[in-house]
Coordinates of N, CA and C in Angstrom, one line a residue:
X298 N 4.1 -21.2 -1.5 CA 3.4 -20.8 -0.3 C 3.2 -19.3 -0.2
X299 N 3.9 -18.7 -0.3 CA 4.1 -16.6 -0.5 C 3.0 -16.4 -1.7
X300 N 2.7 -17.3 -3.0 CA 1.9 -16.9 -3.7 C 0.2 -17.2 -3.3
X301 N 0.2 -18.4 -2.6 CA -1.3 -18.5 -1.8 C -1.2 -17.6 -0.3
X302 N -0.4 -17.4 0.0 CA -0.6 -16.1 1.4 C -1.1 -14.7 0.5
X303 N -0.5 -14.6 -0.5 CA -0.7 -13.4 -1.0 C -2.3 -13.4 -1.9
X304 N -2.2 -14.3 -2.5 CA -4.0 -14.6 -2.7 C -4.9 -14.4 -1.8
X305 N -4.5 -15.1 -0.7 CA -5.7 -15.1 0.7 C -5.4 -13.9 1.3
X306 N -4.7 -12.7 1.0 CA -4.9 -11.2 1.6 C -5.8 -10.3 0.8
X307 N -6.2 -9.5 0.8 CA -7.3 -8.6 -0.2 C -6.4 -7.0 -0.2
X308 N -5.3 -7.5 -0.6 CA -4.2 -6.8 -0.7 C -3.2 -6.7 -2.4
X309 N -3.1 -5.8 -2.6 CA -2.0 -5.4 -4.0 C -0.8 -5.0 -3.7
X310 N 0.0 -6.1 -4.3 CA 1.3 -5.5 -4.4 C 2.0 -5.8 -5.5
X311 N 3.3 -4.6 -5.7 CA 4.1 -4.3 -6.4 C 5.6 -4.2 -6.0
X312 N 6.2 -4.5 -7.4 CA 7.8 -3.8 -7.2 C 8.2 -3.2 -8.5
X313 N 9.0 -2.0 -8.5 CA 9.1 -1.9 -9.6 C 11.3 -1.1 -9.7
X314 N 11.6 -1.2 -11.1 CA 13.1 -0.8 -11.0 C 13.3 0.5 -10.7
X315 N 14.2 0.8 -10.7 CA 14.6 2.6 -10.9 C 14.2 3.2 -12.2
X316 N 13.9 2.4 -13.4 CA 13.4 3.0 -14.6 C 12.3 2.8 -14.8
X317 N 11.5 2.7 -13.6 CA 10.0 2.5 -13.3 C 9.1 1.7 -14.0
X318 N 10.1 0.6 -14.6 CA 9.6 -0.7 -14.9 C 9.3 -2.1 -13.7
X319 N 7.9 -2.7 -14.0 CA 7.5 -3.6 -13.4 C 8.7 -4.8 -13.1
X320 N 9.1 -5.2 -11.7 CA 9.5 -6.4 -11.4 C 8.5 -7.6 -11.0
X321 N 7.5 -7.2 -10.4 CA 6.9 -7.9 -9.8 C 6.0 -7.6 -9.3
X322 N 4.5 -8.2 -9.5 CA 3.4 -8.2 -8.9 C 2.7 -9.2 -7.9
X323 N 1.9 -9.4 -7.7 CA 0.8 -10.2 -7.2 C -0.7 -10.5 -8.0
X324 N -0.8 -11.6 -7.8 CA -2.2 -11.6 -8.3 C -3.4 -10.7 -8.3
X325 N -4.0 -10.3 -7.6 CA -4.5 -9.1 -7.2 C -4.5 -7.5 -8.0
X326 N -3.0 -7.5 -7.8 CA -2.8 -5.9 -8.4 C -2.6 -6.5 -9.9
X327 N -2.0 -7.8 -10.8 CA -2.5 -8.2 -12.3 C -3.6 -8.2 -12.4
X328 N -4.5 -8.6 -11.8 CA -5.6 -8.4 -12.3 C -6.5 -6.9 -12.3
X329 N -6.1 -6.1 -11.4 CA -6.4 -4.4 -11.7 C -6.2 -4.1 -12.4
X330 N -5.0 -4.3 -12.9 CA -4.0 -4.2 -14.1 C -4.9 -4.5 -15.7
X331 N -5.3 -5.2 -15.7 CA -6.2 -5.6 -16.7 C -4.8 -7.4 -17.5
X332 N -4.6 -7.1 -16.7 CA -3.4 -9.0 -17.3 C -3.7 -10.1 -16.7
X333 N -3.4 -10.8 -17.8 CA -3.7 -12.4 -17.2 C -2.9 -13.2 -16.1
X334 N -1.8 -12.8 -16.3 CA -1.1 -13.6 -14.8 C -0.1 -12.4 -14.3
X335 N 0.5 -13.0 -13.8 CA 1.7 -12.1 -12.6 C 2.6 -11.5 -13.8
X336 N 3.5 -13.1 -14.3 CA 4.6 -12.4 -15.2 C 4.2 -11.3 -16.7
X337 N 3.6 -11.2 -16.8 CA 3.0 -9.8 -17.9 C 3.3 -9.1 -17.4
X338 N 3.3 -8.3 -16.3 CA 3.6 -7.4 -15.6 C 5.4 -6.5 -16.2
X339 N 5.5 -7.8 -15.7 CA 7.5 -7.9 -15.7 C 8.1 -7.0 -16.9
X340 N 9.2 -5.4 -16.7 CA 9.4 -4.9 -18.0 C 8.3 -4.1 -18.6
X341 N 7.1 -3.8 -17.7 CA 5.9 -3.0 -18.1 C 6.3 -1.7 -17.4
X342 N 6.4 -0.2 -17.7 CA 6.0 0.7 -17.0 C 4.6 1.0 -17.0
X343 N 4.4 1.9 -15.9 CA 2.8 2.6 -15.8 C 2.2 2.8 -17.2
X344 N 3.0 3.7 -18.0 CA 2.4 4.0 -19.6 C 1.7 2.7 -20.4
X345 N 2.1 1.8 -19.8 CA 2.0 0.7 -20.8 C 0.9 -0.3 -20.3
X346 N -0.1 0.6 -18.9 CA -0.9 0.0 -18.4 C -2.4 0.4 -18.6
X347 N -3.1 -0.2 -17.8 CA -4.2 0.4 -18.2 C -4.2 1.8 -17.6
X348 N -4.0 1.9 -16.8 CA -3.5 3.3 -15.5 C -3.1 4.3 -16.4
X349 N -2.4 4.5 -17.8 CA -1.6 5.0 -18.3 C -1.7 6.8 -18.1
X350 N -3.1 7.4 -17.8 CA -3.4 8.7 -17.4 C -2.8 9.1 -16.7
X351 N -2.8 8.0 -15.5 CA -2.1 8.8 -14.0 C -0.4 7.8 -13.7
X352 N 0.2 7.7 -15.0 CA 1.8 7.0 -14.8 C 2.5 8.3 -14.8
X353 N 2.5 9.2 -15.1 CA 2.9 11.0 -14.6 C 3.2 10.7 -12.9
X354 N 1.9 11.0 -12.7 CA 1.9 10.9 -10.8 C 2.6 10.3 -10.5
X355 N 2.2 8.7 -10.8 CA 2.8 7.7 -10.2 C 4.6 7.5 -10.2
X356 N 5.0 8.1 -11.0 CA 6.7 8.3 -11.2 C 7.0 9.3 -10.1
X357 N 6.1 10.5 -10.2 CA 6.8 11.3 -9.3 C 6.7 10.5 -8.2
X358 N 5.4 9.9 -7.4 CA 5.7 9.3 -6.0 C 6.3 8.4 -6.3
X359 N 6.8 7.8 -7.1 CA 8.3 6.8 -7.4 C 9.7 7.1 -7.0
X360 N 9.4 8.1 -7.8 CA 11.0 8.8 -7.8 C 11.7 9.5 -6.2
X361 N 10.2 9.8 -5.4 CA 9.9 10.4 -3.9 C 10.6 9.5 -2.6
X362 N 9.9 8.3 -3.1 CA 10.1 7.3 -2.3 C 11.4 6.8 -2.8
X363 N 12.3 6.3 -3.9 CA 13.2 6.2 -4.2 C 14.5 7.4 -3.6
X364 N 14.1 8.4 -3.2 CA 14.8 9.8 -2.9 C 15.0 9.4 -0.8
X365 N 14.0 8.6 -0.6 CA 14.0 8.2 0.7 C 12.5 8.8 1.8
X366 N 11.9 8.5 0.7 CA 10.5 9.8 1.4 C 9.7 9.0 1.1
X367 N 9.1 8.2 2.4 CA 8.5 6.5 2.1 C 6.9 7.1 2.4
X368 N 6.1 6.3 1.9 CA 4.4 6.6 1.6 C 3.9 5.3 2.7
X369 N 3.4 5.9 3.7 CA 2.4 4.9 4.3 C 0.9 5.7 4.5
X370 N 0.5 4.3 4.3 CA -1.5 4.4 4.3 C -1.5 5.9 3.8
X371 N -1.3 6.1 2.8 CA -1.6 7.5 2.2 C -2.8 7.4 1.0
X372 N -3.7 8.2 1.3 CA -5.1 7.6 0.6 C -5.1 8.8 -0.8
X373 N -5.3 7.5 -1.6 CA -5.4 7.6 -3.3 C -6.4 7.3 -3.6
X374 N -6.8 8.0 -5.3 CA -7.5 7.3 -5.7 C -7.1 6.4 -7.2
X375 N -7.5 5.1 -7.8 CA -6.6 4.5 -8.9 C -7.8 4.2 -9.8
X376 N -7.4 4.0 -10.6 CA -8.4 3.4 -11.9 C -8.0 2.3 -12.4
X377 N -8.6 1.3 -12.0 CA -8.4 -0.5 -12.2 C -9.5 -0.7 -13.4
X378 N -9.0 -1.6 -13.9 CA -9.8 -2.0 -15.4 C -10.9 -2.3 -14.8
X379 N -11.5 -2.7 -13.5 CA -13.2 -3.3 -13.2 C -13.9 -1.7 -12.6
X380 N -13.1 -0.6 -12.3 CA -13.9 0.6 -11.4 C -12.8 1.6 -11.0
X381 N -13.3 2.8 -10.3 CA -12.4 3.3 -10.1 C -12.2 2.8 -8.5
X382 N -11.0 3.1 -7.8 CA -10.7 2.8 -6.6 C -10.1 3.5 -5.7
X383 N -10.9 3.8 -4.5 CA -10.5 4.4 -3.0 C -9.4 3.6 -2.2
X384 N -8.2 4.0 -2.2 CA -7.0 3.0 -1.8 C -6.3 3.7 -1.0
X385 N -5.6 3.1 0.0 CA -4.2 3.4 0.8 C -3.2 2.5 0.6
X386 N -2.1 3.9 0.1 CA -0.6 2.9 -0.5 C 0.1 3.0 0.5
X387 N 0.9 2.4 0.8 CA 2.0 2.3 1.2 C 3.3 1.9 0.2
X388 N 4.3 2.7 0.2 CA 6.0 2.4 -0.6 C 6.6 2.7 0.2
X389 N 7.7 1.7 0.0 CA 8.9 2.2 0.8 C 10.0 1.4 -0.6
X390 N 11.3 2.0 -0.3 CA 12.5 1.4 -1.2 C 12.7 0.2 -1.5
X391 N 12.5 -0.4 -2.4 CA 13.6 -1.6 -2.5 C 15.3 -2.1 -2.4
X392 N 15.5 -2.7 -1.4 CA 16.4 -2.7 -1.7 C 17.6 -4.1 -2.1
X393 N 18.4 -4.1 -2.1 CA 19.3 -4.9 -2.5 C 20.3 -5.1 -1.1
X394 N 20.7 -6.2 -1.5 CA 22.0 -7.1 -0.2 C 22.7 -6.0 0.2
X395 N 23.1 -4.9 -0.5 CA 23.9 -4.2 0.2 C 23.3 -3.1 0.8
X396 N 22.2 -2.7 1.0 CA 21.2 -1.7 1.1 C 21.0 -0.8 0.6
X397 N 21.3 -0.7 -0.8 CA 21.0 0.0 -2.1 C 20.1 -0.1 -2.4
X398 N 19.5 1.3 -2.6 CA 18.1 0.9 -3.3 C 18.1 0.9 -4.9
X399 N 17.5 -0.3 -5.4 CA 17.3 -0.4 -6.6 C 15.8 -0.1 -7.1
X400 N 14.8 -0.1 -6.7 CA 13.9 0.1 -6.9 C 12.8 1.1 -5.7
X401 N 11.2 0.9 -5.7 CA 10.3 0.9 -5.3 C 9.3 -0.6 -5.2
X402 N 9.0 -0.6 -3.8 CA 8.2 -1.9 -3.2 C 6.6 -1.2 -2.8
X403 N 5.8 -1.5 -3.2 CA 4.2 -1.1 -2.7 C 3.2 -2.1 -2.9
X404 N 2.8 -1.3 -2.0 CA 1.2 -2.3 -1.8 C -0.2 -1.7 -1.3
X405 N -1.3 -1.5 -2.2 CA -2.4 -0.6 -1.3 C -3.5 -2.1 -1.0
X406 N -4.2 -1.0 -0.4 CA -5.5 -1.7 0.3 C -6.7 -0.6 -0.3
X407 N -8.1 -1.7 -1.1 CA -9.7 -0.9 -1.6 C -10.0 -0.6 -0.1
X408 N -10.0 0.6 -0.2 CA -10.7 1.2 0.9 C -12.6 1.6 0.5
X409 N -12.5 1.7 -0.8 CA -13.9 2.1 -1.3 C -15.1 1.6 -1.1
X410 N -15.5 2.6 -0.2 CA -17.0 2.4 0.5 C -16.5 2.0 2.1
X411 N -15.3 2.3 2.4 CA -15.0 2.7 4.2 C -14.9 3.5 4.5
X412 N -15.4 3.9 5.5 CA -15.2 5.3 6.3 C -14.1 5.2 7.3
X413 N -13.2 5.6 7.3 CA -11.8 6.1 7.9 C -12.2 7.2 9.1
X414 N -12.0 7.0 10.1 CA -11.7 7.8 11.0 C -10.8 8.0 11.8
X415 N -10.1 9.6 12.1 CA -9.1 10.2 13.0 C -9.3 10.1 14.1
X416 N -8.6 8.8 14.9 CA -8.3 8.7 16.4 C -7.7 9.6 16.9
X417 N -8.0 10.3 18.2 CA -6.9 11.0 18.7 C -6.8 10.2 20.1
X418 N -5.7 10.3 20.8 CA -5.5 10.0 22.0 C -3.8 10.0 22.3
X419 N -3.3 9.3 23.3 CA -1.8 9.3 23.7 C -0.9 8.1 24.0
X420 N -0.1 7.9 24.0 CA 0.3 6.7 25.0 C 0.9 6.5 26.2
X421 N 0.4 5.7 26.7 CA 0.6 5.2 28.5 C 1.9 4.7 28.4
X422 N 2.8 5.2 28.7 CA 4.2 3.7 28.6 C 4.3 3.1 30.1
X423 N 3.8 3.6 30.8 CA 3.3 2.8 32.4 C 2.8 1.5 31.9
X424 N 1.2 1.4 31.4 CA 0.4 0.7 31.1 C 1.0 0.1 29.7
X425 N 2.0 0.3 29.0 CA 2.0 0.7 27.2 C 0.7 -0.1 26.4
X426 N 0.3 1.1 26.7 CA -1.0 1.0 26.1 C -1.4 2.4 25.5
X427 N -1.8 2.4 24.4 CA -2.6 3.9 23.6 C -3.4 4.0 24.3
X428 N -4.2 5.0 24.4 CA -5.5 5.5 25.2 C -6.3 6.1 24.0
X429 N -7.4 6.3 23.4 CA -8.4 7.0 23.0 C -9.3 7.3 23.6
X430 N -9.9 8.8 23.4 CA -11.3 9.1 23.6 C -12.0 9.3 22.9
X431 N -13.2 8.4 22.3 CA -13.6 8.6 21.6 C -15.5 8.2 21.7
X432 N -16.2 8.7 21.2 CA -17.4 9.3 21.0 C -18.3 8.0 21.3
X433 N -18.3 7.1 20.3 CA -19.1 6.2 20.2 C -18.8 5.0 21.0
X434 N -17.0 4.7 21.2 CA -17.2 3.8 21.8 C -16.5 3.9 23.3
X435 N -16.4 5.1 23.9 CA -15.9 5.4 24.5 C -14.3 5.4 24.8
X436 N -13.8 5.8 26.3 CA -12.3 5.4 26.7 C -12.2 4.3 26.2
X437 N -10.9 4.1 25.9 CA -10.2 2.6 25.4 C -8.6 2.9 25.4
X438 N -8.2 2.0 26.4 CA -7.2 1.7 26.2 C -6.7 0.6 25.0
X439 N -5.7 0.5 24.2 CA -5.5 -0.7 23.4 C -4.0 -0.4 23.2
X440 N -3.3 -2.3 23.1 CA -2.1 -2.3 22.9 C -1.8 -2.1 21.1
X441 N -0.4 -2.0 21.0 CA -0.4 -1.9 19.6 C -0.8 -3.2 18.4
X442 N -1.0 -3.7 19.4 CA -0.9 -5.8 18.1 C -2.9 -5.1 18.3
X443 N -3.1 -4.7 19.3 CA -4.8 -4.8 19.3 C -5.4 -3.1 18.3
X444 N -4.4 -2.4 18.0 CA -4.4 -1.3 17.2 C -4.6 -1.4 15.7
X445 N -3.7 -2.4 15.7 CA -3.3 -3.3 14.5 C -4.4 -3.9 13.6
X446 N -5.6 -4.6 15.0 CA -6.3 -5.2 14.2 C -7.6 -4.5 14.2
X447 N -7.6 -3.8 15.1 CA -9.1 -2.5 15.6 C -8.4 -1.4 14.2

């Protein structure tokens, strides 16, 4: 079931050890990958991918987030075997039963060819509701589940 939810998302994810070897993928990010299924992955570092230019980088924000210095929607750019790609990662730790971290957990989203824009506004905890002002579509109040999907 977790392997067709993760199909029907337009989403990449990963896990990888403390020696920045692959545990686990998703269909999605094997196929950026340039591999034929999930398990190829498994026991691969970055060097040993098609990515292999930018497995330098990708260690250091490994080793960052492993240190406890977690990556959300932070916009990258990656080189997948079909193009290059406009993405936002998100990592946070992996961890284990006892809350040890053994690894790194991530997952980006192709942003390439969206335009991102900086909301500014505040929140109402009367109403709890965010407030924005913004240009095009005016005042708006919106709760967080409605943030979520706006």
């Amino acid at each position: 079931m977790i392997n067709q939810i993760m199909k029907q998302l337009n989403i990449y994810v990963w896990a990888k050890d403390k020696n920045y070897k692959y545990l686990y993928c998703n269909e999605h990010f094997a196929k950026a990958a340039g591999l034929d299924s999930q398990e190829q992955i498994v026991g691969k570092s970055d060097n040993q991918l098609h990515w292999k230019k930018f497995a330098d980088y990708y260690q250091v924000g490994d080793y960052g987030v492993m240190q406890g210095h977690l990556r959300i929607n932070v916009p990258e750019v990656t080189d997948t075997v079909n193009n290059i790609k406009d993405i936002l990662v998100t990592e946070s730790q992996l961890l284990n039963k006892s809350n040890q971290c053994i690894g790194v957990v991530g997952s980006f989203v192709d942003i390439t060819g969206k335009l991102l824009v900086k909301k500014t506004g505040y929140y109402d905890s009367i109403k709890k509701r965010y407030y924005f002002d913004d240009e095009v579509l005016g005042n708006m109040y919106l709760t967080a589940r409605e943030i979520a999907v706006f």
